[in-house]
Coordinates of C-alpha atoms in Angstrom, one line a residue:
M1 CA 29.3 13.2 -8.4
A2 CA 26.9 12.9 -5.5
G3 CA 23.9 14.5 -7.2
A4 CA 21.3 16.8 -5.6
P5 CA 21.5 17.8 -2.0
D6 CA 19.5 15.6 0.5
S7 CA 16.9 18.3 1.1
V8 CA 16.2 18.5 -2.7
A9 CA 16.2 14.7 -3.0
L10 CA 13.8 14.4 -0.1
L11 CA 11.3 16.8 -1.7
L12 CA 11.5 14.9 -5.0
F13 CA 11.0 11.6 -3.2
F14 CA 7.8 13.0 -1.8
V15 CA 6.7 14.2 -5.2
F16 CA 7.3 10.9 -6.9
W17 CA 5.9 8.9 -4.0
Y18 CA 2.6 10.7 -4.4
A19 CA 2.8 10.6 -8.2
G20 CA 3.6 6.9 -8.1
N21 CA 0.8 6.1 -5.8
M22 CA -1.7 8.1 -7.9
K23 CA -0.5 6.5 -11.2
Y24 CA -0.6 3.0 -9.5
N25 CA -4.3 3.5 -8.7
E26 CA -4.9 4.7 -12.3
Y27 CA -3.0 1.9 -14.0
N28 CA -4.5 -0.7 -11.6
T29 CA -8.0 0.5 -12.5
S30 CA -7.2 0.4 -16.2
A31 CA -5.7 -3.1 -15.9
L32 CA -8.8 -4.4 -14.2
N33 CA -11.0 -2.7 -16.8
A34 CA -9.0 -4.4 -19.5
V35 CA -9.8 -7.9 -18.2
G36 CA -13.5 -7.1 -17.8
G37 CA -13.8 -5.3 -14.5
K38 CA -14.6 -6.5 -11.0
N39 CA -17.0 -9.2 -12.3
S40 CA -14.5 -10.7 -14.7
G41 CA -13.2 -13.3 -12.2
L42 CA -9.6 -12.2 -12.9
T43 CA -8.9 -9.8 -10.1
M44 CA -6.6 -12.2 -8.2
T45 CA -4.8 -12.9 -11.5
V46 CA -4.1 -9.2 -12.0
A47 CA -2.9 -8.8 -8.4
T48 CA -0.6 -11.8 -8.7
M49 CA 0.8 -10.7 -12.1
Q50 CA 1.6 -7.2 -10.6
L51 CA 3.8 -9.0 -8.0
G52 CA 5.2 -10.9 -11.0
V53 CA 6.3 -7.6 -12.5
C54 CA 7.8 -6.7 -9.1
L55 CA 9.8 -10.0 -9.2
V56 CA 11.2 -9.2 -12.6
Y57 CA 12.2 -5.7 -11.5
A58 CA 13.9 -6.9 -8.4
V59 CA 15.9 -9.5 -10.3
I60 CA 17.0 -6.8 -12.8
T61 CA 18.3 -4.6 -9.9
W62 CA 20.3 -7.5 -8.6
A63 CA 21.6 -8.4 -12.1
V64 CA 22.9 -4.9 -12.6
R65 CA 23.7 -4.5 -8.9
L66 CA 22.1 -1.1 -8.8
N67 CA 18.9 0.2 -7.3
P68 CA 17.8 3.2 -9.5
A69 CA 15.2 4.5 -7.0
K70 CA 17.4 7.4 -5.9
L71 CA 17.5 8.7 -9.4
F72 CA 14.1 10.1 -8.7
G73 CA 15.8 12.4 -6.2
L74 CA 18.5 13.3 -8.7
Q75 CA 21.0 11.3 -6.8
M76 CA 23.3 8.5 -7.8
P77 CA 21.7 5.0 -7.6
E78 CA 22.7 2.8 -4.7
R79 CA 24.5 -0.5 -5.0
Q80 CA 22.2 -3.5 -4.4
D81 CA 23.7 -6.9 -4.3
V82 CA 21.8 -10.1 -3.9
P83 CA 21.0 -10.5 -0.2
R84 CA 22.9 -13.3 1.6
V85 CA 19.9 -14.7 3.3
T86 CA 19.7 -18.3 4.3
G87 CA 16.9 -20.8 3.8
G88 CA 16.0 -20.2 7.5
D89 CA 15.8 -16.5 6.9
L90 CA 13.4 -17.0 4.0
I91 CA 11.2 -19.2 6.2
K92 CA 11.1 -16.5 8.8
S93 CA 10.1 -14.0 6.1
I94 CA 7.1 -16.0 5.0
P95 CA 4.6 -14.5 7.5
L96 CA 5.6 -11.0 6.5
A97 CA 5.4 -11.9 2.8
F98 CA 2.0 -13.6 3.3
C99 CA 0.6 -10.5 5.0
A100 CA 2.1 -8.1 2.4
A101 CA 0.7 -10.2 -0.4
G102 CA -2.6 -10.4 1.3
A103 CA -2.7 -6.7 1.8
H104 CA -1.9 -6.1 -1.9
A105 CA -4.4 -8.6 -3.3
A106 CA -7.2 -7.4 -1.0
T107 CA -6.4 -3.8 -2.0
V108 CA -6.7 -4.6 -5.7
F109 CA -10.1 -6.2 -5.0
A110 CA -11.2 -3.2 -3.0
L111 CA -10.1 -0.6 -5.6
G112 CA -11.6 -2.8 -8.3
G113 CA -15.0 -2.6 -6.5
D114 CA -14.9 1.1 -6.2
P115 CA -11.7 3.1 -6.4
L116 CA -13.0 6.0 -4.4
F117 CA -14.9 4.2 -1.6
G118 CA -12.1 1.7 -1.4
Q119 CA -9.7 4.6 -0.5
I120 CA -12.2 5.8 2.1
V121 CA -12.4 2.3 3.7
K122 CA -8.6 2.0 3.7
S123 CA -8.3 5.2 5.7
A124 CA -9.7 3.1 8.6
E125 CA -6.4 1.1 8.7
P126 CA -5.5 2.5 12.2
V127 CA -8.6 0.8 13.6
L128 CA -7.5 -2.6 12.5
A129 CA -3.9 -1.8 13.5
A130 CA -5.1 -1.0 17.0
I131 CA -7.0 -4.3 17.4
V132 CA -4.3 -6.5 15.9
G133 CA -1.5 -4.8 17.8
T134 CA -3.4 -5.2 21.1
V135 CA -4.5 -8.8 20.6
F136 CA -1.5 -10.3 18.7
Y137 CA 1.5 -8.2 19.5
A138 CA 0.9 -6.8 23.0
K139 CA 1.1 -3.3 21.6
A140 CA -2.0 -1.5 22.7
P141 CA -2.5 2.1 21.6
S142 CA -2.6 4.8 24.2
F143 CA -6.0 5.9 25.7
Y144 CA -5.9 9.0 23.6
K145 CA -5.4 7.0 20.4
V146 CA -8.3 4.8 21.3
C147 CA -10.5 7.9 21.7
C148 CA -9.7 8.8 18.1
L149 CA -10.9 5.5 16.7
P150 CA -14.7 6.3 16.8
I151 CA -14.0 9.4 14.7
I152 CA -12.4 7.2 12.0
V153 CA -15.2 4.6 12.1
G154 CA -17.9 7.3 12.2
G155 CA -16.4 9.0 9.1
V156 CA -16.3 5.7 7.1
A157 CA -19.8 4.9 8.2
F158 CA -21.1 8.3 7.2
A159 CA -19.4 8.0 3.8
S160 CA -21.5 4.8 3.3
L161 CA -24.8 6.7 3.6
K162 CA -26.9 7.9 0.7
R163 CA -29.6 10.5 1.0
G164 CA -32.9 9.6 -0.7
T165 CA -35.3 12.0 -2.5
D166 CA -37.4 12.1 0.7
G167 CA -34.4 13.3 2.7
S168 CA -33.9 10.1 4.6
Y169 CA -30.6 8.3 4.7
S170 CA -29.9 4.6 3.9
L171 CA -26.7 2.6 3.6
K172 CA -25.4 2.5 0.1
F173 CA -21.9 1.3 -0.7
D174 CA -19.9 -1.1 -2.8
A175 CA -19.7 -4.3 -0.7
T176 CA -16.6 -5.5 -2.5
A177 CA -14.8 -2.3 -1.6
L178 CA -15.9 -2.4 2.0
I179 CA -15.1 -6.1 2.7
F180 CA -11.8 -6.2 0.9
G181 CA -10.8 -2.8 2.1
M182 CA -11.2 -3.9 5.7
L183 CA -9.4 -7.2 4.9
A184 CA -6.5 -5.2 3.3
N185 CA -6.4 -3.1 6.5
A186 CA -6.2 -6.2 8.6
F187 CA -3.4 -7.7 6.5
A188 CA -1.6 -4.4 6.6
A189 CA -1.8 -4.3 10.4
F190 CA -0.3 -7.9 10.6
K191 CA 2.3 -6.9 8.1
G192 CA 3.5 -4.1 10.4
G193 CA 3.8 -6.4 13.3
E194 CA 5.6 -9.1 11.3
N195 CA 8.0 -6.6 9.8
T196 CA 9.0 -5.4 13.3
R197 CA 9.3 -9.0 14.5
L198 CA 11.5 -10.0 11.5
M199 CA 13.8 -7.0 11.7
S200 CA 14.3 -7.4 15.4
D201 CA 16.5 -10.4 14.5
K202 CA 19.8 -8.5 13.9
G203 CA 21.2 -11.5 12.0
V204 CA 18.4 -11.6 9.5
A205 CA 18.5 -7.8 9.1
Q206 CA 22.2 -7.8 8.5
R207 CA 22.0 -10.6 5.9
Y208 CA 19.3 -8.8 4.0
G209 CA 21.6 -5.8 3.7
G210 CA 19.1 -3.0 3.7
V211 CA 15.4 -2.2 3.3
G212 CA 15.6 -2.4 -0.5
N213 CA 16.5 -6.1 -0.4
Q214 CA 14.0 -6.9 2.3
F215 CA 11.2 -5.3 0.2
A216 CA 12.4 -7.1 -2.9
V217 CA 12.4 -10.5 -1.2
T218 CA 9.1 -9.8 0.4
Q219 CA 7.5 -9.1 -3.0
I220 CA 9.1 -12.2 -4.6
V221 CA 8.0 -14.6 -1.8
G222 CA 4.6 -12.9 -1.9
F223 CA 4.3 -13.6 -5.6
F224 CA 4.9 -17.3 -5.0
I225 CA 2.3 -17.3 -2.2
L226 CA -0.4 -15.7 -4.4
L227 CA 0.4 -18.0 -7.4
P228 CA -1.3 -21.2 -6.1
I229 CA -4.2 -19.1 -4.6
M230 CA -4.7 -17.6 -8.1
F231 CA -4.8 -21.0 -9.8
V232 CA -7.2 -22.4 -7.2
T233 CA -9.6 -19.4 -7.4
E234 CA -9.2 -18.3 -11.0
G235 CA -7.2 -21.0 -12.7
E236 CA -10.0 -22.0 -15.1
K237 CA -9.8 -18.5 -16.6
F238 CA -6.1 -18.3 -16.8
G239 CA -6.1 -19.4 -20.5
T240 CA -8.5 -16.5 -21.2
F241 CA -6.2 -14.1 -19.4
V242 CA -3.2 -15.3 -21.4
E243 CA -5.0 -14.8 -24.6
M244 CA -6.1 -11.3 -23.6
L245 CA -2.5 -10.5 -22.5
K246 CA -1.3 -11.5 -26.0
T247 CA -3.8 -9.4 -27.9
K248 CA -4.6 -6.4 -25.7
S249 CA -1.9 -3.8 -25.6
S250 CA -3.8 -1.9 -23.0
L251 CA -3.7 -4.8 -20.6
Q252 CA 0.1 -5.3 -21.3
Y253 CA 0.9 -1.7 -20.7
N254 CA -1.3 -1.1 -17.6
L255 CA -0.3 -4.4 -16.0
I256 CA 3.4 -3.6 -16.3
M257 CA 3.1 0.0 -15.3
S258 CA 0.9 -0.8 -12.3
G259 CA 3.5 -3.3 -11.1
L260 CA 6.4 -0.9 -11.6
C261 CA 4.6 2.0 -9.9
F262 CA 3.6 -0.2 -7.0
Y263 CA 7.2 -1.3 -6.4
I264 CA 8.8 2.2 -6.9
Y265 CA 6.3 4.2 -4.9
N266 CA 6.7 1.9 -2.0
E267 CA 10.5 2.3 -2.1
L268 CA 10.3 6.0 -2.3
A269 CA 7.8 6.1 0.6
T270 CA 10.4 4.2 2.6
Y271 CA 13.2 6.7 1.7
T272 CA 11.0 9.6 2.8
L273 CA 9.6 8.1 6.0
Q274 CA 13.1 7.0 7.1
V275 CA 14.4 10.5 7.3
T276 CA 11.3 12.4 8.4
G277 CA 9.9 12.8 11.9
A278 CA 6.7 11.1 13.1
V279 CA 4.7 14.3 12.7
T280 CA 5.9 14.8 9.1
A281 CA 5.2 11.2 8.2
S282 CA 1.7 11.3 9.6
V283 CA 0.8 14.5 7.7
A284 CA 2.4 13.1 4.5
N285 CA 0.4 9.9 4.7
T286 CA -2.8 11.7 5.4
A287 CA -2.2 14.2 2.6
K288 CA -1.4 11.3 0.2
R289 CA -4.8 9.7 0.9
V290 CA -6.7 13.0 0.1
I291 CA -4.6 13.6 -3.1
V292 CA -5.1 10.1 -4.4
M293 CA -8.9 10.3 -3.9
V294 CA -9.2 13.6 -5.7
Y295 CA -7.0 12.3 -8.5
M296 CA -9.0 9.1 -8.9
A297 CA -12.2 11.1 -8.9
A298 CA -10.8 13.1 -11.8
V299 CA -9.5 10.1 -13.7
T300 CA -12.6 7.9 -13.3
G301 CA -15.0 10.8 -13.8
T302 CA -16.9 9.8 -10.7
A303 CA -17.6 12.6 -8.3
L304 CA -17.7 12.0 -4.6
T305 CA -21.1 12.4 -3.0
E306 CA -21.6 15.0 -0.3
E307 CA -21.7 12.2 2.2
Q308 CA -18.5 10.7 0.9
K309 CA -16.8 14.1 1.0
L310 CA -17.8 14.8 4.6
G311 CA -17.3 11.2 5.7
S312 CA -13.9 10.8 4.2
G313 CA -12.9 14.2 5.6
I314 CA -13.9 13.1 9.1
A315 CA -12.2 9.7 8.8
I316 CA -9.0 11.1 7.4
S317 CA -8.9 13.9 10.0
G318 CA -9.4 11.1 12.6
V319 CA -6.4 9.3 11.2
L320 CA -4.3 12.4 11.3
L321 CA -5.3 13.1 14.9
Y322 CA -4.7 9.4 15.8
S323 CA -1.2 9.7 14.4
L324 CA -0.4 13.0 16.2
I325 CA -2.3 13.0 19.5
D326 CA 0.3 11.3 21.7
D327 CA 2.9 14.0 20.6
L328 CA 0.4 16.8 21.0
L329 CA -0.6 15.7 24.5
K330 CA 2.9 14.7 25.6
P331 CA 3.8 16.5 28.9
K332 CA 6.2 19.3 28.3
K333 CA 9.6 19.1 30.0
K334 CA 10.1 21.5 32.8
T335 CA 12.9 23.9 32.3
D336 CA 14.9 25.4 35.2

């Protein structure tokens, strides 16, 4: 029994990718609130423990030799054996895992500062990707893409403004969300470059045996990278965290669910983006950002200001244009 047709499965992957992303943001916010919010001094601990949940989930998939992700598309689960990677392969994977872990931890800090403004800042990821790609990976964006970057920056900047009673504007934003959101964007940009570099080694790619295994190993290595950082920065409060974890069912539930949602929605995003074209992928990513912001506004009960609505709209439109402009302006082939 093969399950649902690929077209139906693809639609369901989109649905659960979006739903998983929305629920991750909700559970992540609830987990942070359960430990005392952004000023609790336990944000890195929450981010690290989420990757710990990912580690457990990955080990379970290897133990049963099945990856259940395709069940979300009403298809049979795929076989997933333990990857036959060498010690050398793992060492080569460390830069990717470090960037992935950094992007995850910085995102948790940003969303902990302000879930809505954090999403707006994260929409500026192409700006950092353009800078990092040009400087470190010799992959400069096209002239047309560069022209789109001021739109994105301008949108984020406008979303940072607040209008006073006298009608004048001043900067007002959550510094944690801005700083860590941009840091997350930088890590994400490096992650993209390191992923391309790692997978260009055909031997490593073959020994991983698929994207599922690569993602699993990346999260596991990322957990062990964040663990010492967690103890250095928040170790004195780890005992307090353990006591809260023992007694607070809300922390237990939201920590586990945020880790699971993070893992699963990333896998489903991979499935969808592998089989869709560049245009569809761009539109899907842009739509996801809007939907998540609207959802989190509803969940947190915090309405976007008029400046945030307009600014985020400009920034996200700039991201969409950035993604599509090369295809839109591509010279048409002459037909005889």
